[in-house]
Amino acid sequence: MKPIRKVVIPVAGLGTRVLPATKSIPKELLPVVDRPLIDYVLAEARDAGIEHVILITGRGKGAIEDYFDHAFELEATLRAKSKLDILSALEAGIPMAGTLSSTRQQAPLGLGHAVWCARELVGDEPFAVSLPDEIVAHRPGFLKQMVDAYEKVGGNLVAVEEVPNEDTCKYGVIAPKGRDGNLIEMTGMVEKPQPADAPSNFRIIGRYILQPEIFTLLKTQEKGAGGEIQLTDSMNKLNEQQTFNACICAGGIYDCGSKLGWLQANVALGLKDPDLGSAFGAFLKSQV
Ligand code: G1P
């Protein structure tokens, strides 16, 4: 079984659900407590033993690559002012040279198309996909839990959580067949079904482990829900050919691509922050 060494992180989206905040900054750089969203996703990938990050970027998203590079003026100023703790925290977040690559999705054709853009960089090996809108606050990181499951069952995996029926139309939803602990075998998947048509209320969270055969399916994938090339549609076809499991994630998921989810992430993670948590908690109590 080949190990999961690479993660694909699509960052080309326009962030329309969180406008105007994202008019001139990428949504992936919106801060949650003291660091940008994308930092959480990279930390989770590191926890899972990922060696190489592949960003699928787009126009106006250059600040994301800058975030992962040295900022010499800033670093020199921090050094001159002996702010060495801040400096070493900044340096710790920079991936080792050569371990982060990026390619541009030249048109917003959908998540399936974004993942397909990574085919040359991924090559012929299984890989992870993490959507940076969603913070999954778990210890160990949820991607690590998926990699552990992959090492037992192989094939392909998606992360899922249960949502109220009325929310199925916002997500990809799985059709469960059987359950073994927190793993669900599936008969299929459907993107953004209306509640009446949804095969379950297990919605797909933005964490995936996929075999490289997905690229062949994505190449010819027709447009699906919302007129976009959907990853879910190609995964549904891959499910007919290979092992596919859904890995249940219980709680700790914040959809920061929505205003409410972003606020919830700030509150939940702010309360857990070792330096700010207790003062922040006291402030929240005084407000409600
Ligand atoms: C995408 C996927 C969907 C998944 C969701 C998770 O949808 O297509 O299957 O449930 O991410 O965040 P999007 O948010 O791009 O509409």
mmCIF file with all atom_site columns, C-alpha atoms in Angstrom, residues 60-230:
data_model
loop_
_atom_site.group_PDB
_atom_site.id
_atom_site.type_symbol
_atom_site.label_atom_id
_atom_site.label_alt_id
_atom_site.label_comp_id
_atom_site.label_asym_id
_atom_site.label_entity_id
_atom_site.label_seq_id
_atom_site.pdbx_PDB_ins_code
_atom_site.Cartn_x
_atom_site.Cartn_y
_atom_site.Cartn_z
_atom_site.occupancy
_atom_site.B_iso_or_equiv
_atom_site.pdbx_formal_charge
_atom_site.auth_seq_id
_atom_site.auth_comp_id
_atom_site.auth_asym_id
_atom_site.auth_atom_id
_atom_site.pdbx_PDB_model_num
ATOM 1   C CA . GLY A 1 60  ? -5.558  37.440 -6.742  1.00 0.00 ? 60  GLY A CA 1
ATOM 2   C CA . LYS A 1 61  ? -4.418  34.678 -4.389  1.00 0.00 ? 61  LYS A CA 1
ATOM 3   C CA . GLY A 1 62  ? -0.673  35.419 -4.416  1.00 0.00 ? 62  GLY A CA 1
ATOM 4   C CA . ALA A 1 63  ? -0.779  36.503 -0.756  1.00 0.00 ? 63  ALA A CA 1
ATOM 5   C CA . ILE A 1 64  ? -1.221  32.845 0.222   1.00 0.00 ? 64  ILE A CA 1
ATOM 6   C CA . GLU A 1 65  ? 2.133   31.869 -1.285  1.00 0.00 ? 65  GLU A CA 1
ATOM 7   C CA . ASP A 1 66  ? 3.724   34.951 0.325   1.00 0.00 ? 66  ASP A CA 1
ATOM 8   C CA . TYR A 1 67  ? 2.378   33.802 3.675   1.00 0.00 ? 67  TYR A CA 1
ATOM 9   C CA . PHE A 1 68  ? 4.435   30.606 3.396   1.00 0.00 ? 68  PHE A CA 1
ATOM 10  C CA . ASP A 1 69  ? 7.628   32.437 2.394   1.00 0.00 ? 69  ASP A CA 1
ATOM 11  C CA . HIS A 1 70  ? 10.198  34.376 4.414   1.00 0.00 ? 70  HIS A CA 1
ATOM 12  C CA . ALA A 1 71  ? 9.445   38.074 4.934   1.00 0.00 ? 71  ALA A CA 1
ATOM 13  C CA . PHE A 1 72  ? 13.015  39.358 5.264   1.00 0.00 ? 72  PHE A CA 1
ATOM 14  C CA . GLU A 1 73  ? 12.220  42.942 6.360   1.00 0.00 ? 73  GLU A CA 1
ATOM 15  C CA . LEU A 1 74  ? 9.788   41.756 9.019   1.00 0.00 ? 74  LEU A CA 1
ATOM 16  C CA . GLU A 1 75  ? 12.163  39.071 10.252  1.00 0.00 ? 75  GLU A CA 1
ATOM 17  C CA . ALA A 1 76  ? 15.135  41.487 10.380  1.00 0.00 ? 76  ALA A CA 1
ATOM 18  C CA . THR A 1 77  ? 13.041  44.010 12.332  1.00 0.00 ? 77  THR A CA 1
ATOM 19  C CA . LEU A 1 78  ? 11.905  41.366 14.849  1.00 0.00 ? 78  LEU A CA 1
ATOM 20  C CA . ARG A 1 79  ? 15.518  40.216 15.260  1.00 0.00 ? 79  ARG A CA 1
ATOM 21  C CA . ALA A 1 80  ? 16.771  43.799 15.765  1.00 0.00 ? 80  ALA A CA 1
ATOM 22  C CA . LYS A 1 81  ? 14.089  44.339 18.428  1.00 0.00 ? 81  LYS A CA 1
ATOM 23  C CA . SER A 1 82  ? 14.937  41.002 20.104  1.00 0.00 ? 82  SER A CA 1
ATOM 24  C CA . LYS A 1 83  ? 11.359  39.752 19.587  1.00 0.00 ? 83  LYS A CA 1
ATOM 25  C CA . LEU A 1 84  ? 12.763  36.288 19.157  1.00 0.00 ? 84  LEU A CA 1
ATOM 26  C CA . ASP A 1 85  ? 9.702   34.308 20.322  1.00 0.00 ? 85  ASP A CA 1
ATOM 27  C CA . ILE A 1 86  ? 7.525   35.895 17.678  1.00 0.00 ? 86  ILE A CA 1
ATOM 28  C CA . LEU A 1 87  ? 10.276  35.397 15.103  1.00 0.00 ? 87  LEU A CA 1
ATOM 29  C CA . SER A 1 88  ? 10.700  31.698 15.826  1.00 0.00 ? 88  SER A CA 1
ATOM 30  C CA . ALA A 1 89  ? 6.895   31.149 15.776  1.00 0.00 ? 89  ALA A CA 1
ATOM 31  C CA . LEU A 1 90  ? 6.800   32.793 12.339  1.00 0.00 ? 90  LEU A CA 1
ATOM 32  C CA . GLU A 1 91  ? 9.707   30.740 11.031  1.00 0.00 ? 91  GLU A CA 1
ATOM 33  C CA . ALA A 1 92  ? 8.203   27.494 12.335  1.00 0.00 ? 92  ALA A CA 1
ATOM 34  C CA . GLY A 1 93  ? 5.179   27.996 10.056  1.00 0.00 ? 93  GLY A CA 1
ATOM 35  C CA . ILE A 1 94  ? 7.251   28.149 6.850   1.00 0.00 ? 94  ILE A CA 1
ATOM 36  C CA . PRO A 1 95  ? 7.353   24.825 4.986   1.00 0.00 ? 95  PRO A CA 1
ATOM 37  C CA . MET A 1 96  ? 10.822  23.512 4.126   1.00 0.00 ? 96  MET A CA 1
ATOM 38  C CA . ALA A 1 97  ? 12.010  24.687 0.697   1.00 0.00 ? 97  ALA A CA 1
ATOM 39  C CA . GLY A 1 98  ? 10.666  22.440 -2.042  1.00 0.00 ? 98  GLY A CA 1
ATOM 40  C CA . THR A 1 99  ? 7.802   20.968 -0.006  1.00 0.00 ? 99  THR A CA 1
ATOM 41  C CA . LEU A 1 100 ? 5.092   23.350 -1.206  1.00 0.00 ? 100 LEU A CA 1
ATOM 42  C CA . SER A 1 101 ? 4.060   23.612 -4.854  1.00 0.00 ? 101 SER A CA 1
ATOM 43  C CA . SER A 1 102 ? 1.286   25.517 -6.528  1.00 0.00 ? 102 SER A CA 1
ATOM 44  C CA . THR A 1 103 ? -0.557  25.534 -9.806  1.00 0.00 ? 103 THR A CA 1
ATOM 45  C CA . ARG A 1 104 ? -3.322  27.812 -11.015 1.00 0.00 ? 104 ARG A CA 1
ATOM 46  C CA . GLN A 1 105 ? -6.877  26.854 -11.714 1.00 0.00 ? 105 GLN A CA 1
ATOM 47  C CA . GLN A 1 106 ? -7.355  29.226 -14.627 1.00 0.00 ? 106 GLN A CA 1
ATOM 48  C CA . ALA A 1 107 ? -11.155 29.237 -14.545 1.00 0.00 ? 107 ALA A CA 1
ATOM 49  C CA . PRO A 1 108 ? -13.613 28.608 -11.682 1.00 0.00 ? 108 PRO A CA 1
ATOM 50  C CA . LEU A 1 109 ? -15.040 25.374 -13.093 1.00 0.00 ? 109 LEU A CA 1
ATOM 51  C CA . GLY A 1 110 ? -15.659 23.580 -9.791  1.00 0.00 ? 110 GLY A CA 1
ATOM 52  C CA . LEU A 1 111 ? -13.960 21.507 -7.093  1.00 0.00 ? 111 LEU A CA 1
ATOM 53  C CA . GLY A 1 112 ? -13.548 18.503 -9.404  1.00 0.00 ? 112 GLY A CA 1
ATOM 54  C CA . HIS A 1 113 ? -11.692 20.664 -11.899 1.00 0.00 ? 113 HIS A CA 1
ATOM 55  C CA . ALA A 1 114 ? -9.532  22.183 -9.122  1.00 0.00 ? 114 ALA A CA 1
ATOM 56  C CA . VAL A 1 115 ? -8.445  18.708 -7.972  1.00 0.00 ? 115 VAL A CA 1
ATOM 57  C CA . TRP A 1 116 ? -7.829  17.614 -11.594 1.00 0.00 ? 116 TRP A CA 1
ATOM 58  C CA . CYS A 1 117 ? -5.398  20.570 -11.931 1.00 0.00 ? 117 CYS A CA 1
ATOM 59  C CA . ALA A 1 118 ? -3.130  18.730 -9.435  1.00 0.00 ? 118 ALA A CA 1
ATOM 60  C CA . ARG A 1 119 ? -2.731  15.572 -11.556 1.00 0.00 ? 119 ARG A CA 1
ATOM 61  C CA . GLU A 1 120 ? 0.851   16.251 -12.726 1.00 0.00 ? 120 GLU A CA 1
ATOM 62  C CA . LEU A 1 121 ? 1.981   17.336 -9.264  1.00 0.00 ? 121 LEU A CA 1
ATOM 63  C CA . VAL A 1 122 ? 0.408   14.334 -7.545  1.00 0.00 ? 122 VAL A CA 1
ATOM 64  C CA . GLY A 1 123 ? 1.446   11.691 -10.095 1.00 0.00 ? 123 GLY A CA 1
ATOM 65  C CA . ASP A 1 124 ? 0.601   8.020  -9.693  1.00 0.00 ? 124 ASP A CA 1
ATOM 66  C CA . GLU A 1 125 ? 0.030   7.785  -5.934  1.00 0.00 ? 125 GLU A CA 1
ATOM 67  C CA . PRO A 1 126 ? -2.837  8.148  -3.463  1.00 0.00 ? 126 PRO A CA 1
ATOM 68  C CA . PHE A 1 127 ? -3.204  11.612 -1.971  1.00 0.00 ? 127 PHE A CA 1
ATOM 69  C CA . ALA A 1 128 ? -5.252  13.693 0.441   1.00 0.00 ? 128 ALA A CA 1
ATOM 70  C CA . VAL A 1 129 ? -7.488  16.673 -0.334  1.00 0.00 ? 129 VAL A CA 1
ATOM 71  C CA . SER A 1 130 ? -8.232  19.259 2.375   1.00 0.00 ? 130 SER A CA 1
ATOM 72  C CA . LEU A 1 131 ? -10.653 22.130 1.859   1.00 0.00 ? 131 LEU A CA 1
ATOM 73  C CA . PRO A 1 132 ? -9.342  25.071 3.869   1.00 0.00 ? 132 PRO A CA 1
ATOM 74  C CA . ASP A 1 133 ? -12.807 26.548 4.578   1.00 0.00 ? 133 ASP A CA 1
ATOM 75  C CA . GLU A 1 134 ? -13.323 23.851 7.137   1.00 0.00 ? 134 GLU A CA 1
ATOM 76  C CA . ILE A 1 135 ? -11.358 23.732 10.353  1.00 0.00 ? 135 ILE A CA 1
ATOM 77  C CA . VAL A 1 136 ? -11.587 20.329 12.019  1.00 0.00 ? 136 VAL A CA 1
ATOM 78  C CA . ALA A 1 137 ? -10.437 20.879 15.574  1.00 0.00 ? 137 ALA A CA 1
ATOM 79  C CA . HIS A 1 138 ? -9.472  17.379 16.709  1.00 0.00 ? 138 HIS A CA 1
ATOM 80  C CA . ARG A 1 139 ? -6.484  15.924 18.561  1.00 0.00 ? 139 ARG A CA 1
ATOM 81  C CA . PRO A 1 140 ? -4.928  13.990 16.851  1.00 0.00 ? 140 PRO A CA 1
ATOM 82  C CA . GLY A 1 141 ? -5.856  15.886 13.677  1.00 0.00 ? 141 GLY A CA 1
ATOM 83  C CA . PHE A 1 142 ? -8.721  14.380 11.716  1.00 0.00 ? 142 PHE A CA 1
ATOM 84  C CA . LEU A 1 143 ? -6.604  13.790 8.601   1.00 0.00 ? 143 LEU A CA 1
ATOM 85  C CA . LYS A 1 144 ? -4.261  11.685 10.760  1.00 0.00 ? 144 LYS A CA 1
ATOM 86  C CA . GLN A 1 145 ? -7.287  9.631  11.880  1.00 0.00 ? 145 GLN A CA 1
ATOM 87  C CA . MET A 1 146 ? -8.209  9.168  8.199   1.00 0.00 ? 146 MET A CA 1
ATOM 88  C CA . VAL A 1 147 ? -4.655  8.137  7.281   1.00 0.00 ? 147 VAL A CA 1
ATOM 89  C CA . ASP A 1 148 ? -4.745  5.587  10.126  1.00 0.00 ? 148 ASP A CA 1
ATOM 90  C CA . ALA A 1 149 ? -8.054  4.236  8.776   1.00 0.00 ? 149 ALA A CA 1
ATOM 91  C CA . TYR A 1 150 ? -6.592  4.168  5.245   1.00 0.00 ? 150 TYR A CA 1
ATOM 92  C CA . GLU A 1 151 ? -3.678  2.072  6.484   1.00 0.00 ? 151 GLU A CA 1
ATOM 93  C CA . LYS A 1 152 ? -6.212  -0.521 7.664   1.00 0.00 ? 152 LYS A CA 1
ATOM 94  C CA . VAL A 1 153 ? -8.788  -0.536 4.853   1.00 0.00 ? 153 VAL A CA 1
ATOM 95  C CA . GLY A 1 154 ? -6.953  1.036  1.872   1.00 0.00 ? 154 GLY A CA 1
ATOM 96  C CA . GLY A 1 155 ? -8.822  2.485  -1.103  1.00 0.00 ? 155 GLY A CA 1
ATOM 97  C CA . ASN A 1 156 ? -10.552 5.831  -0.837  1.00 0.00 ? 156 ASN A CA 1
ATOM 98  C CA . LEU A 1 157 ? -12.043 7.722  2.096   1.00 0.00 ? 157 LEU A CA 1
ATOM 99  C CA . VAL A 1 158 ? -14.217 10.766 2.660   1.00 0.00 ? 158 VAL A CA 1
ATOM 100 C CA . ALA A 1 159 ? -14.916 12.400 6.011   1.00 0.00 ? 159 ALA A CA 1
ATOM 101 C CA . VAL A 1 160 ? -18.580 12.815 6.972   1.00 0.00 ? 160 VAL A CA 1
ATOM 102 C CA . GLU A 1 161 ? -20.710 14.229 9.754   1.00 0.00 ? 161 GLU A CA 1
ATOM 103 C CA . GLU A 1 162 ? -24.447 14.065 10.446  1.00 0.00 ? 162 GLU A CA 1
ATOM 104 C CA . VAL A 1 163 ? -26.381 17.240 9.677   1.00 0.00 ? 163 VAL A CA 1
ATOM 105 C CA . PRO A 1 164 ? -30.063 18.201 9.966   1.00 0.00 ? 164 PRO A CA 1
ATOM 106 C CA . ASN A 1 165 ? -32.095 17.052 6.936   1.00 0.00 ? 165 ASN A CA 1
ATOM 107 C CA . GLU A 1 166 ? -32.701 20.594 5.721   1.00 0.00 ? 166 GLU A CA 1
ATOM 108 C CA . ASP A 1 167 ? -28.924 21.101 5.281   1.00 0.00 ? 167 ASP A CA 1
ATOM 109 C CA . THR A 1 168 ? -28.262 18.290 2.776   1.00 0.00 ? 168 THR A CA 1
ATOM 110 C CA . CYS A 1 169 ? -28.702 20.703 -0.149  1.00 0.00 ? 169 CYS A CA 1
ATOM 111 C CA . LYS A 1 170 ? -25.515 22.544 0.896   1.00 0.00 ? 170 LYS A CA 1
ATOM 112 C CA . TYR A 1 171 ? -23.167 19.542 0.705   1.00 0.00 ? 171 TYR A CA 1
ATOM 113 C CA . GLY A 1 172 ? -22.193 16.248 -0.869  1.00 0.00 ? 172 GLY A CA 1
ATOM 114 C CA . VAL A 1 173 ? -24.150 13.440 0.823   1.00 0.00 ? 173 VAL A CA 1
ATOM 115 C CA . ILE A 1 174 ? -23.386 9.723  0.988   1.00 0.00 ? 174 ILE A CA 1
ATOM 116 C CA . ALA A 1 175 ? -25.674 6.705  0.563   1.00 0.00 ? 175 ALA A CA 1
ATOM 117 C CA . PRO A 1 176 ? -24.611 4.339  3.368   1.00 0.00 ? 176 PRO A CA 1
ATOM 118 C CA . LYS A 1 177 ? -24.607 0.544  2.979   1.00 0.00 ? 177 LYS A CA 1
ATOM 119 C CA . GLY A 1 178 ? -23.071 -0.794 6.186   1.00 0.00 ? 178 GLY A CA 1
ATOM 120 C CA . ARG A 1 179 ? -21.238 0.503  9.215   1.00 0.00 ? 179 ARG A CA 1
ATOM 121 C CA . ASP A 1 180 ? -18.195 -0.802 11.092  1.00 0.00 ? 180 ASP A CA 1
ATOM 122 C CA . GLY A 1 181 ? -17.311 1.454  14.036  1.00 0.00 ? 181 GLY A CA 1
ATOM 123 C CA . ASN A 1 182 ? -16.770 4.908  12.606  1.00 0.00 ? 182 ASN A CA 1
ATOM 124 C CA . LEU A 1 183 ? -16.388 3.655  9.022   1.00 0.00 ? 183 LEU A CA 1
ATOM 125 C CA . ILE A 1 184 ? -19.350 3.540  6.628   1.00 0.00 ? 184 ILE A CA 1
ATOM 126 C CA . GLU A 1 185 ? -19.362 1.576  3.391   1.00 0.00 ? 185 GLU A CA 1
ATOM 127 C CA . MET A 1 186 ? -21.303 3.352  0.649   1.00 0.00 ? 186 MET A CA 1
ATOM 128 C CA . THR A 1 187 ? -23.437 2.581  -2.358  1.00 0.00 ? 187 THR A CA 1
ATOM 129 C CA . GLY A 1 188 ? -22.889 6.072  -3.722  1.00 0.00 ? 188 GLY A CA 1
ATOM 130 C CA . MET A 1 189 ? -22.700 9.819  -3.242  1.00 0.00 ? 189 MET A CA 1
ATOM 131 C CA . VAL A 1 190 ? -24.708 12.762 -4.504  1.00 0.00 ? 190 VAL A CA 1
ATOM 132 C CA . GLU A 1 191 ? -23.841 16.444 -4.601  1.00 0.00 ? 191 GLU A CA 1
ATOM 133 C CA . LYS A 1 192 ? -26.200 18.919 -2.927  1.00 0.00 ? 192 LYS A CA 1
ATOM 134 C CA . PRO A 1 193 ? -29.431 16.873 -2.951  1.00 0.00 ? 193 PRO A CA 1
ATOM 135 C CA . GLN A 1 194 ? -32.691 18.436 -1.801  1.00 0.00 ? 194 GLN A CA 1
ATOM 136 C CA . PRO A 1 195 ? -33.705 16.965 1.593   1.00 0.00 ? 195 PRO A CA 1
ATOM 137 C CA . ALA A 1 196 ? -36.425 14.825 -0.018  1.00 0.00 ? 196 ALA A CA 1
ATOM 138 C CA . ASP A 1 197 ? -33.876 13.232 -2.395  1.00 0.00 ? 197 ASP A CA 1
ATOM 139 C CA . ALA A 1 198 ? -30.977 12.900 0.059   1.00 0.00 ? 198 ALA A CA 1
ATOM 140 C CA . PRO A 1 199 ? -29.890 9.264  0.572   1.00 0.00 ? 199 PRO A CA 1
ATOM 141 C CA . SER A 1 200 ? -28.908 10.053 4.203   1.00 0.00 ? 200 SER A CA 1
ATOM 142 C CA . ASN A 1 201 ? -28.008 13.016 6.348   1.00 0.00 ? 201 ASN A CA 1
ATOM 143 C CA . PHE A 1 202 ? -24.266 12.197 6.390   1.00 0.00 ? 202 PHE A CA 1
ATOM 144 C CA . ARG A 1 203 ? -22.695 15.118 4.609   1.00 0.00 ? 203 ARG A CA 1
ATOM 145 C CA . ILE A 1 204 ? -19.168 15.129 3.198   1.00 0.00 ? 204 ILE A CA 1
ATOM 146 C CA . ILE A 1 205 ? -16.665 17.285 5.096   1.00 0.00 ? 205 ILE A CA 1
ATOM 147 C CA . GLY A 1 206 ? -13.764 18.755 3.148   1.00 0.00 ? 206 GLY A CA 1
ATOM 148 C CA . ARG A 1 207 ? -11.272 15.936 3.867   1.00 0.00 ? 207 ARG A CA 1
ATOM 149 C CA . TYR A 1 208 ? -10.595 13.151 1.371   1.00 0.00 ? 208 TYR A CA 1
ATOM 150 C CA . ILE A 1 209 ? -8.094  10.378 0.638   1.00 0.00 ? 209 ILE A CA 1
ATOM 151 C CA . LEU A 1 210 ? -8.199  9.429  -3.020  1.00 0.00 ? 210 LEU A CA 1
ATOM 152 C CA . GLN A 1 211 ? -6.496  7.019  -5.387  1.00 0.00 ? 211 GLN A CA 1
ATOM 153 C CA . PRO A 1 212 ? -4.912  8.523  -8.534  1.00 0.00 ? 212 PRO A CA 1
ATOM 154 C CA . GLU A 1 213 ? -7.528  6.852  -10.788 1.00 0.00 ? 213 GLU A CA 1
ATOM 155 C CA . ILE A 1 214 ? -9.800  9.759  -9.788  1.00 0.00 ? 214 ILE A CA 1
ATOM 156 C CA . PHE A 1 215 ? -7.880  11.935 -12.285 1.00 0.00 ? 215 PHE A CA 1
ATOM 157 C CA . THR A 1 216 ? -8.950  9.771  -15.241 1.00 0.00 ? 216 THR A CA 1
ATOM 158 C CA . LEU A 1 217 ? -12.580 10.141 -14.151 1.00 0.00 ? 217 LEU A CA 1
ATOM 159 C CA . LEU A 1 218 ? -12.253 13.877 -13.531 1.00 0.00 ? 218 LEU A CA 1
ATOM 160 C CA . LYS A 1 219 ? -10.811 14.398 -17.010 1.00 0.00 ? 219 LYS A CA 1
ATOM 161 C CA . THR A 1 220 ? -14.143 13.534 -18.626 1.00 0.00 ? 220 THR A CA 1
ATOM 162 C CA . GLN A 1 221 ? -16.435 14.552 -15.781 1.00 0.00 ? 221 GLN A CA 1
ATOM 163 C CA . GLU A 1 222 ? -19.442 16.517 -17.039 1.00 0.00 ? 222 GLU A CA 1
ATOM 164 C CA . LYS A 1 223 ? -20.817 19.502 -15.168 1.00 0.00 ? 223 LYS A CA 1
ATOM 165 C CA . GLY A 1 224 ? -23.097 18.586 -12.279 1.00 0.00 ? 224 GLY A CA 1
ATOM 166 C CA . ALA A 1 225 ? -24.820 20.450 -9.439  1.00 0.00 ? 225 ALA A CA 1
ATOM 167 C CA . GLY A 1 226 ? -24.584 24.228 -9.805  1.00 0.00 ? 226 GLY A CA 1
ATOM 168 C CA . GLY A 1 227 ? -23.187 23.851 -13.347 1.00 0.00 ? 227 GLY A CA 1
ATOM 169 C CA . GLU A 1 228 ? -19.765 22.915 -11.878 1.00 0.00 ? 228 GLU A CA 1
ATOM 170 C CA . ILE A 1 229 ? -17.449 19.942 -12.377 1.00 0.00 ? 229 ILE A CA 1
ATOM 171 C CA . GLN A 1 230 ? -18.084 18.157 -9.110  1.00 0.00 ? 230 GLN A CA 1
#
